[in-house]
Amino acid sequence: MAVNVRCCDDLAAEVSVAEARRILAGRAVPVAGVEEVALAHAAGRVLARDLVSPRDVPAFANVAVDGYAFAAASLVPGGETRLRLLAGRAAAGHPFPGTVPLGHAVRALTGAPLPAGCDTVVLQEAVRVEGGEVVVPEGVKPGANVRATGEDVAAGSRVFPAGTRLGPQHLGVAAELGLARLPVLRRVRVALFSSGDELVEPGEEPAPGRIFDANRPMLRALVSHLPVELTDLGILPDRFETVAGAVGEAARTHDLVLTSGGASAGDEDHLSRLLRTRGEAFFWRVAMKPGRPLAFGRLERAFVLALPGNPVAAALAFLLFARPFLLALAGAPFALPPALPVPAAFSLKKKRGRTEFARARLVVTPEGNVAAERITREGSGILTSLTEAGGILELEAERGEIRPGEPVLWRSLADLGCGT
């Protein structure tokens, strides 16, 4: 839903959190371009095509425990079974060279190919070995302790769909399929800068009235875990033409321009003006706290996401809006981690019609239950509050009061992409 803003200067307009997410999801078309990367470089990337297995896993029936292998047809109903023990053994990487006849058994170790003639393995602790015979107790089930061919993955089956973001577990599966390279979408090209005459780089000596730029280092770290190719444009001054030139140039060579500061209606906030006058604005305010001045639009070929300048608001806007949008550009679904209902360990009166995101941590009540406790230092500039929090509560717009024990929606910072 693009807003025709070239003929409208209504900065009071705002969208709901749900509408902002809907607009972002609707615009998030995956970038074009596929490349094949080695497994060592595939973590965090997004599959460009369905991954179809070239082989069965396991590729052969194998032994699941240390024990003795034999044919279930050798078992005597209703009692113990004595099986003649053959010389030799089957071990991982060293198959038993012969065939095991009926009435016989062979020593078999975990991971060994199942010897020919066998379909069952009995755990070594369950048997007795007496005079060259293995005594198998009653009750052993046919097929016990055997991993069947293709039990994990069948040849020709779809293992992972396109759009899967590859984690360590996915790479482990790809390796056991024998795949050394995987097809992934190219990285999303992102330009990052902060805006504001008051900002200086960490390590510099700030003049009176100047502050260190905390947002860019924080956003760089958050982006570093994503399939992104990042260009850091530094700090831009509070001059419209300078901002417009830098953002316009970046927009011609990047998929997304990500900024912090310059998105509200103040005299020195230029990003909203730039989108409204020279680009396309989809929204520029969201009915939420903190983070109301969140702007989203397009300039040249790139999307522009202008995050708030206050550090906590910038962090939450990134985690709750920019991060899922970036992942969707990279080919993954636009999605947030599920919000889990937990009882509130606090009371709060809030403004109806506005979603509030509260920093919180989980605590154990005297009754032994888990509940969410708010971090009381909640100003949008108090960045240390995020270091004290374990997660974020989403307090829905329709709620006006939260009482102790009532359910609130919890997402951990780790699930949102802000873990260590």
mmCIF file with all atom_site columns, C-alpha atoms in Angstrom, residues 195-324:
data_model
loop_
_atom_site.group_PDB
_atom_site.id
_atom_site.type_symbol
_atom_site.label_atom_id
_atom_site.label_alt_id
_atom_site.label_comp_id
_atom_site.label_asym_id
_atom_site.label_entity_id
_atom_site.label_seq_id
_atom_site.pdbx_PDB_ins_code
_atom_site.Cartn_x
_atom_site.Cartn_y
_atom_site.Cartn_z
_atom_site.occupancy
_atom_site.B_iso_or_equiv
_atom_site.pdbx_formal_charge
_atom_site.auth_seq_id
_atom_site.auth_comp_id
_atom_site.auth_asym_id
_atom_site.auth_atom_id
_atom_site.pdbx_PDB_model_num
ATOM 1   C CA . SER A 1 195 ? 22.288 11.113  10.757 1.00 0.00 ? 195 SER A CA 1
ATOM 2   C CA . GLY A 1 196 ? 22.868 14.030  13.104 1.00 0.00 ? 196 GLY A CA 1
ATOM 3   C CA . ASP A 1 197 ? 25.214 16.962  13.736 1.00 0.00 ? 197 ASP A CA 1
ATOM 4   C CA . GLU A 1 198 ? 25.415 15.914  17.381 1.00 0.00 ? 198 GLU A CA 1
ATOM 5   C CA . LEU A 1 199 ? 27.118 12.592  16.599 1.00 0.00 ? 199 LEU A CA 1
ATOM 6   C CA . VAL A 1 200 ? 30.819 11.761  16.751 1.00 0.00 ? 200 VAL A CA 1
ATOM 7   C CA . GLU A 1 201 ? 32.632 8.482   16.276 1.00 0.00 ? 201 GLU A CA 1
ATOM 8   C CA . PRO A 1 202 ? 33.602 6.476   19.371 1.00 0.00 ? 202 PRO A CA 1
ATOM 9   C CA . GLY A 1 203 ? 37.228 7.247   20.189 1.00 0.00 ? 203 GLY A CA 1
ATOM 10  C CA . GLU A 1 204 ? 36.972 10.903  19.167 1.00 0.00 ? 204 GLU A CA 1
ATOM 11  C CA . GLU A 1 205 ? 36.850 13.728  21.682 1.00 0.00 ? 205 GLU A CA 1
ATOM 12  C CA . PRO A 1 206 ? 33.277 15.085  21.720 1.00 0.00 ? 206 PRO A CA 1
ATOM 13  C CA . ALA A 1 207 ? 32.786 18.853  21.722 1.00 0.00 ? 207 ALA A CA 1
ATOM 14  C CA . PRO A 1 208 ? 30.167 20.295  24.083 1.00 0.00 ? 208 PRO A CA 1
ATOM 15  C CA . GLY A 1 209 ? 26.703 19.126  23.088 1.00 0.00 ? 209 GLY A CA 1
ATOM 16  C CA . ARG A 1 210 ? 28.011 16.205  21.013 1.00 0.00 ? 210 ARG A CA 1
ATOM 17  C CA . ILE A 1 211 ? 27.439 12.523  21.741 1.00 0.00 ? 211 ILE A CA 1
ATOM 18  C CA . PHE A 1 212 ? 28.970 9.280   20.539 1.00 0.00 ? 212 PHE A CA 1
ATOM 19  C CA . ASP A 1 213 ? 27.200 7.397   17.763 1.00 0.00 ? 213 ASP A CA 1
ATOM 20  C CA . ALA A 1 214 ? 25.983 4.229   19.499 1.00 0.00 ? 214 ALA A CA 1
ATOM 21  C CA . ASN A 1 215 ? 23.508 3.178   16.832 1.00 0.00 ? 215 ASN A CA 1
ATOM 22  C CA . ARG A 1 216 ? 25.822 2.346   13.951 1.00 0.00 ? 216 ARG A CA 1
ATOM 23  C CA . PRO A 1 217 ? 28.080 -0.039  15.904 1.00 0.00 ? 217 PRO A CA 1
ATOM 24  C CA . MET A 1 218 ? 24.983 -1.706  17.323 1.00 0.00 ? 218 MET A CA 1
ATOM 25  C CA . LEU A 1 219 ? 23.289 -2.009  13.935 1.00 0.00 ? 219 LEU A CA 1
ATOM 26  C CA . ARG A 1 220 ? 26.494 -3.260  12.298 1.00 0.00 ? 220 ARG A CA 1
ATOM 27  C CA . ALA A 1 221 ? 26.617 -6.053  14.863 1.00 0.00 ? 221 ALA A CA 1
ATOM 28  C CA . LEU A 1 222 ? 22.948 -6.923  14.349 1.00 0.00 ? 222 LEU A CA 1
ATOM 29  C CA . VAL A 1 223 ? 23.357 -6.975  10.566 1.00 0.00 ? 223 VAL A CA 1
ATOM 30  C CA . SER A 1 224 ? 26.531 -9.070  10.768 1.00 0.00 ? 224 SER A CA 1
ATOM 31  C CA . HIS A 1 225 ? 24.478 -12.175 11.580 1.00 0.00 ? 225 HIS A CA 1
ATOM 32  C CA . LEU A 1 226 ? 22.373 -11.799 8.423  1.00 0.00 ? 226 LEU A CA 1
ATOM 33  C CA . PRO A 1 227 ? 23.045 -12.674 4.751  1.00 0.00 ? 227 PRO A CA 1
ATOM 34  C CA . VAL A 1 228 ? 24.011 -9.076  4.021  1.00 0.00 ? 228 VAL A CA 1
ATOM 35  C CA . GLU A 1 229 ? 26.809 -7.254  2.206  1.00 0.00 ? 229 GLU A CA 1
ATOM 36  C CA . LEU A 1 230 ? 27.148 -4.076  4.273  1.00 0.00 ? 230 LEU A CA 1
ATOM 37  C CA . THR A 1 231 ? 28.497 -0.667  3.281  1.00 0.00 ? 231 THR A CA 1
ATOM 38  C CA . ASP A 1 232 ? 29.044 1.655   6.240  1.00 0.00 ? 232 ASP A CA 1
ATOM 39  C CA . LEU A 1 233 ? 28.560 5.270   5.132  1.00 0.00 ? 233 LEU A CA 1
ATOM 40  C CA . GLY A 1 234 ? 29.398 6.755   8.517  1.00 0.00 ? 234 GLY A CA 1
ATOM 41  C CA . ILE A 1 235 ? 27.697 9.831   9.957  1.00 0.00 ? 235 ILE A CA 1
ATOM 42  C CA . LEU A 1 236 ? 25.841 12.322  7.766  1.00 0.00 ? 236 LEU A CA 1
ATOM 43  C CA . PRO A 1 237 ? 25.315 15.940  8.863  1.00 0.00 ? 237 PRO A CA 1
ATOM 44  C CA . ASP A 1 238 ? 21.954 17.602  9.373  1.00 0.00 ? 238 ASP A CA 1
ATOM 45  C CA . ARG A 1 239 ? 21.833 19.158  5.911  1.00 0.00 ? 239 ARG A CA 1
ATOM 46  C CA . PHE A 1 240 ? 19.085 18.053  3.580  1.00 0.00 ? 240 PHE A CA 1
ATOM 47  C CA . GLU A 1 241 ? 21.027 18.203  0.319  1.00 0.00 ? 241 GLU A CA 1
ATOM 48  C CA . THR A 1 242 ? 23.974 16.316  1.827  1.00 0.00 ? 242 THR A CA 1
ATOM 49  C CA . VAL A 1 243 ? 21.665 13.614  3.153  1.00 0.00 ? 243 VAL A CA 1
ATOM 50  C CA . ALA A 1 244 ? 19.725 13.504  -0.118 1.00 0.00 ? 244 ALA A CA 1
ATOM 51  C CA . GLY A 1 245 ? 22.904 13.172  -2.175 1.00 0.00 ? 245 GLY A CA 1
ATOM 52  C CA . ALA A 1 246 ? 24.439 10.439  -0.030 1.00 0.00 ? 246 ALA A CA 1
ATOM 53  C CA . VAL A 1 247 ? 21.241 8.432   0.279  1.00 0.00 ? 247 VAL A CA 1
ATOM 54  C CA . GLY A 1 248 ? 20.442 8.862   -3.403 1.00 0.00 ? 248 GLY A CA 1
ATOM 55  C CA . GLU A 1 249 ? 23.881 7.629   -4.459 1.00 0.00 ? 249 GLU A CA 1
ATOM 56  C CA . ALA A 1 250 ? 23.666 4.648   -2.100 1.00 0.00 ? 250 ALA A CA 1
ATOM 57  C CA . ALA A 1 251 ? 20.180 3.838   -3.352 1.00 0.00 ? 251 ALA A CA 1
ATOM 58  C CA . ARG A 1 252 ? 21.481 3.353   -6.883 1.00 0.00 ? 252 ARG A CA 1
ATOM 59  C CA . THR A 1 253 ? 23.839 0.527   -5.880 1.00 0.00 ? 253 THR A CA 1
ATOM 60  C CA . HIS A 1 254 ? 22.141 -1.113  -2.893 1.00 0.00 ? 254 HIS A CA 1
ATOM 61  C CA . ASP A 1 255 ? 18.967 -3.034  -2.171 1.00 0.00 ? 255 ASP A CA 1
ATOM 62  C CA . LEU A 1 256 ? 18.296 -1.279  1.137  1.00 0.00 ? 256 LEU A CA 1
ATOM 63  C CA . VAL A 1 257 ? 19.450 1.942   2.749  1.00 0.00 ? 257 VAL A CA 1
ATOM 64  C CA . LEU A 1 258 ? 19.259 1.614   6.532  1.00 0.00 ? 258 LEU A CA 1
ATOM 65  C CA . THR A 1 259 ? 19.505 4.770   8.602  1.00 0.00 ? 259 THR A CA 1
ATOM 66  C CA . SER A 1 260 ? 19.066 5.858   12.190 1.00 0.00 ? 260 SER A CA 1
ATOM 67  C CA . GLY A 1 261 ? 17.873 9.335   13.037 1.00 0.00 ? 261 GLY A CA 1
ATOM 68  C CA . GLY A 1 262 ? 16.177 11.767  10.705 1.00 0.00 ? 262 GLY A CA 1
ATOM 69  C CA . ALA A 1 263 ? 12.808 10.015  10.468 1.00 0.00 ? 263 ALA A CA 1
ATOM 70  C CA . SER A 1 264 ? 10.584 12.187  12.677 1.00 0.00 ? 264 SER A CA 1
ATOM 71  C CA . ALA A 1 265 ? 8.962  15.548  12.029 1.00 0.00 ? 265 ALA A CA 1
ATOM 72  C CA . GLY A 1 266 ? 11.640 17.784  13.535 1.00 0.00 ? 266 GLY A CA 1
ATOM 73  C CA . ASP A 1 267 ? 13.241 20.646  11.658 1.00 0.00 ? 267 ASP A CA 1
ATOM 74  C CA . GLU A 1 268 ? 16.510 18.720  11.229 1.00 0.00 ? 268 GLU A CA 1
ATOM 75  C CA . ASP A 1 269 ? 15.003 15.342  10.324 1.00 0.00 ? 269 ASP A CA 1
ATOM 76  C CA . HIS A 1 270 ? 15.446 14.904  6.603  1.00 0.00 ? 270 HIS A CA 1
ATOM 77  C CA . LEU A 1 271 ? 14.737 11.260  5.747  1.00 0.00 ? 271 LEU A CA 1
ATOM 78  C CA . SER A 1 272 ? 10.961 11.561  5.816  1.00 0.00 ? 272 SER A CA 1
ATOM 79  C CA . ARG A 1 273 ? 11.175 14.712  3.709  1.00 0.00 ? 273 ARG A CA 1
ATOM 80  C CA . LEU A 1 274 ? 13.467 12.975  1.226  1.00 0.00 ? 274 LEU A CA 1
ATOM 81  C CA . LEU A 1 275 ? 11.076 10.060  0.781  1.00 0.00 ? 275 LEU A CA 1
ATOM 82  C CA . ARG A 1 276 ? 8.055  12.334  0.536  1.00 0.00 ? 276 ARG A CA 1
ATOM 83  C CA . THR A 1 277 ? 9.553  14.719  -2.021 1.00 0.00 ? 277 THR A CA 1
ATOM 84  C CA . ARG A 1 278 ? 11.966 12.654  -4.130 1.00 0.00 ? 278 ARG A CA 1
ATOM 85  C CA . GLY A 1 279 ? 10.925 9.068   -3.621 1.00 0.00 ? 279 GLY A CA 1
ATOM 86  C CA . GLU A 1 280 ? 7.977  7.072   -2.441 1.00 0.00 ? 280 GLU A CA 1
ATOM 87  C CA . ALA A 1 281 ? 6.881  6.780   1.183  1.00 0.00 ? 281 ALA A CA 1
ATOM 88  C CA . PHE A 1 282 ? 4.895  3.751   2.315  1.00 0.00 ? 282 PHE A CA 1
ATOM 89  C CA . PHE A 1 283 ? 4.663  4.878   5.938  1.00 0.00 ? 283 PHE A CA 1
ATOM 90  C CA . TRP A 1 284 ? 6.591  7.272   8.157  1.00 0.00 ? 284 TRP A CA 1
ATOM 91  C CA . ARG A 1 285 ? 5.060  6.824   11.580 1.00 0.00 ? 285 ARG A CA 1
ATOM 92  C CA . VAL A 1 286 ? 3.932  3.713   13.435 1.00 0.00 ? 286 VAL A CA 1
ATOM 93  C CA . ALA A 1 287 ? 1.518  3.681   16.381 1.00 0.00 ? 287 ALA A CA 1
ATOM 94  C CA . MET A 1 288 ? 3.975  2.177   18.830 1.00 0.00 ? 288 MET A CA 1
ATOM 95  C CA . LYS A 1 289 ? 6.194  3.040   21.769 1.00 0.00 ? 289 LYS A CA 1
ATOM 96  C CA . PRO A 1 290 ? 9.140  3.278   21.579 1.00 0.00 ? 290 PRO A CA 1
ATOM 97  C CA . GLY A 1 291 ? 9.925  3.770   17.901 1.00 0.00 ? 291 GLY A CA 1
ATOM 98  C CA . ARG A 1 292 ? 7.063  5.858   16.534 1.00 0.00 ? 292 ARG A CA 1
ATOM 99  C CA . PRO A 1 293 ? 9.226  7.738   13.964 1.00 0.00 ? 293 PRO A CA 1
ATOM 100 C CA . LEU A 1 294 ? 9.912  4.701   11.771 1.00 0.00 ? 294 LEU A CA 1
ATOM 101 C CA . ALA A 1 295 ? 9.854  5.500   8.053  1.00 0.00 ? 295 ALA A CA 1
ATOM 102 C CA . PHE A 1 296 ? 9.768  3.092   5.122  1.00 0.00 ? 296 PHE A CA 1
ATOM 103 C CA . GLY A 1 297 ? 9.872  3.957   1.460  1.00 0.00 ? 297 GLY A CA 1
ATOM 104 C CA . ARG A 1 298 ? 11.734 3.659   -1.811 1.00 0.00 ? 298 ARG A CA 1
ATOM 105 C CA . LEU A 1 299 ? 14.310 5.874   -3.482 1.00 0.00 ? 299 LEU A CA 1
ATOM 106 C CA . GLU A 1 300 ? 15.810 5.034   -6.869 1.00 0.00 ? 300 GLU A CA 1
ATOM 107 C CA . ARG A 1 301 ? 16.106 1.207   -6.923 1.00 0.00 ? 301 ARG A CA 1
ATOM 108 C CA . ALA A 1 302 ? 16.467 0.745   -3.181 1.00 0.00 ? 302 ALA A CA 1
ATOM 109 C CA . PHE A 1 303 ? 14.170 0.513   -0.227 1.00 0.00 ? 303 PHE A CA 1
ATOM 110 C CA . VAL A 1 304 ? 14.841 2.933   2.608  1.00 0.00 ? 304 VAL A CA 1
ATOM 111 C CA . LEU A 1 305 ? 14.220 2.111   6.259  1.00 0.00 ? 305 LEU A CA 1
ATOM 112 C CA . ALA A 1 306 ? 14.792 5.101   8.523  1.00 0.00 ? 306 ALA A CA 1
ATOM 113 C CA . LEU A 1 307 ? 14.995 3.944   12.120 1.00 0.00 ? 307 LEU A CA 1
ATOM 114 C CA . PRO A 1 308 ? 14.487 6.270   15.089 1.00 0.00 ? 308 PRO A CA 1
ATOM 115 C CA . GLY A 1 309 ? 17.517 8.030   16.514 1.00 0.00 ? 309 GLY A CA 1
ATOM 116 C CA . ASN A 1 310 ? 17.086 7.026   20.140 1.00 0.00 ? 310 ASN A CA 1
ATOM 117 C CA . PRO A 1 311 ? 19.192 3.889   20.650 1.00 0.00 ? 311 PRO A CA 1
ATOM 118 C CA . VAL A 1 312 ? 16.581 1.632   22.272 1.00 0.00 ? 312 VAL A CA 1
ATOM 119 C CA . ALA A 1 313 ? 13.971 2.660   19.718 1.00 0.00 ? 313 ALA A CA 1
ATOM 120 C CA . ALA A 1 314 ? 16.473 2.019   16.909 1.00 0.00 ? 314 ALA A CA 1
ATOM 121 C CA . ALA A 1 315 ? 17.313 -1.434  18.275 1.00 0.00 ? 315 ALA A CA 1
ATOM 122 C CA . LEU A 1 316 ? 13.682 -2.481  18.696 1.00 0.00 ? 316 LEU A CA 1
ATOM 123 C CA . ALA A 1 317 ? 12.672 -1.094  15.303 1.00 0.00 ? 317 ALA A CA 1
ATOM 124 C CA . PHE A 1 318 ? 15.471 -3.090  13.722 1.00 0.00 ? 318 PHE A CA 1
ATOM 125 C CA . LEU A 1 319 ? 14.662 -6.343  15.528 1.00 0.00 ? 319 LEU A CA 1
ATOM 126 C CA . LEU A 1 320 ? 10.892 -6.148  15.065 1.00 0.00 ? 320 LEU A CA 1
ATOM 127 C CA . PHE A 1 321 ? 10.670 -4.627  11.569 1.00 0.00 ? 321 PHE A CA 1
ATOM 128 C CA . ALA A 1 322 ? 13.975 -4.242  9.695  1.00 0.00 ? 322 ALA A CA 1
ATOM 129 C CA . ARG A 1 323 ? 15.384 -7.681  10.485 1.00 0.00 ? 323 ARG A CA 1
ATOM 130 C CA . PRO A 1 324 ? 12.414 -9.710  9.183  1.00 0.00 ? 324 PRO A CA 1
#
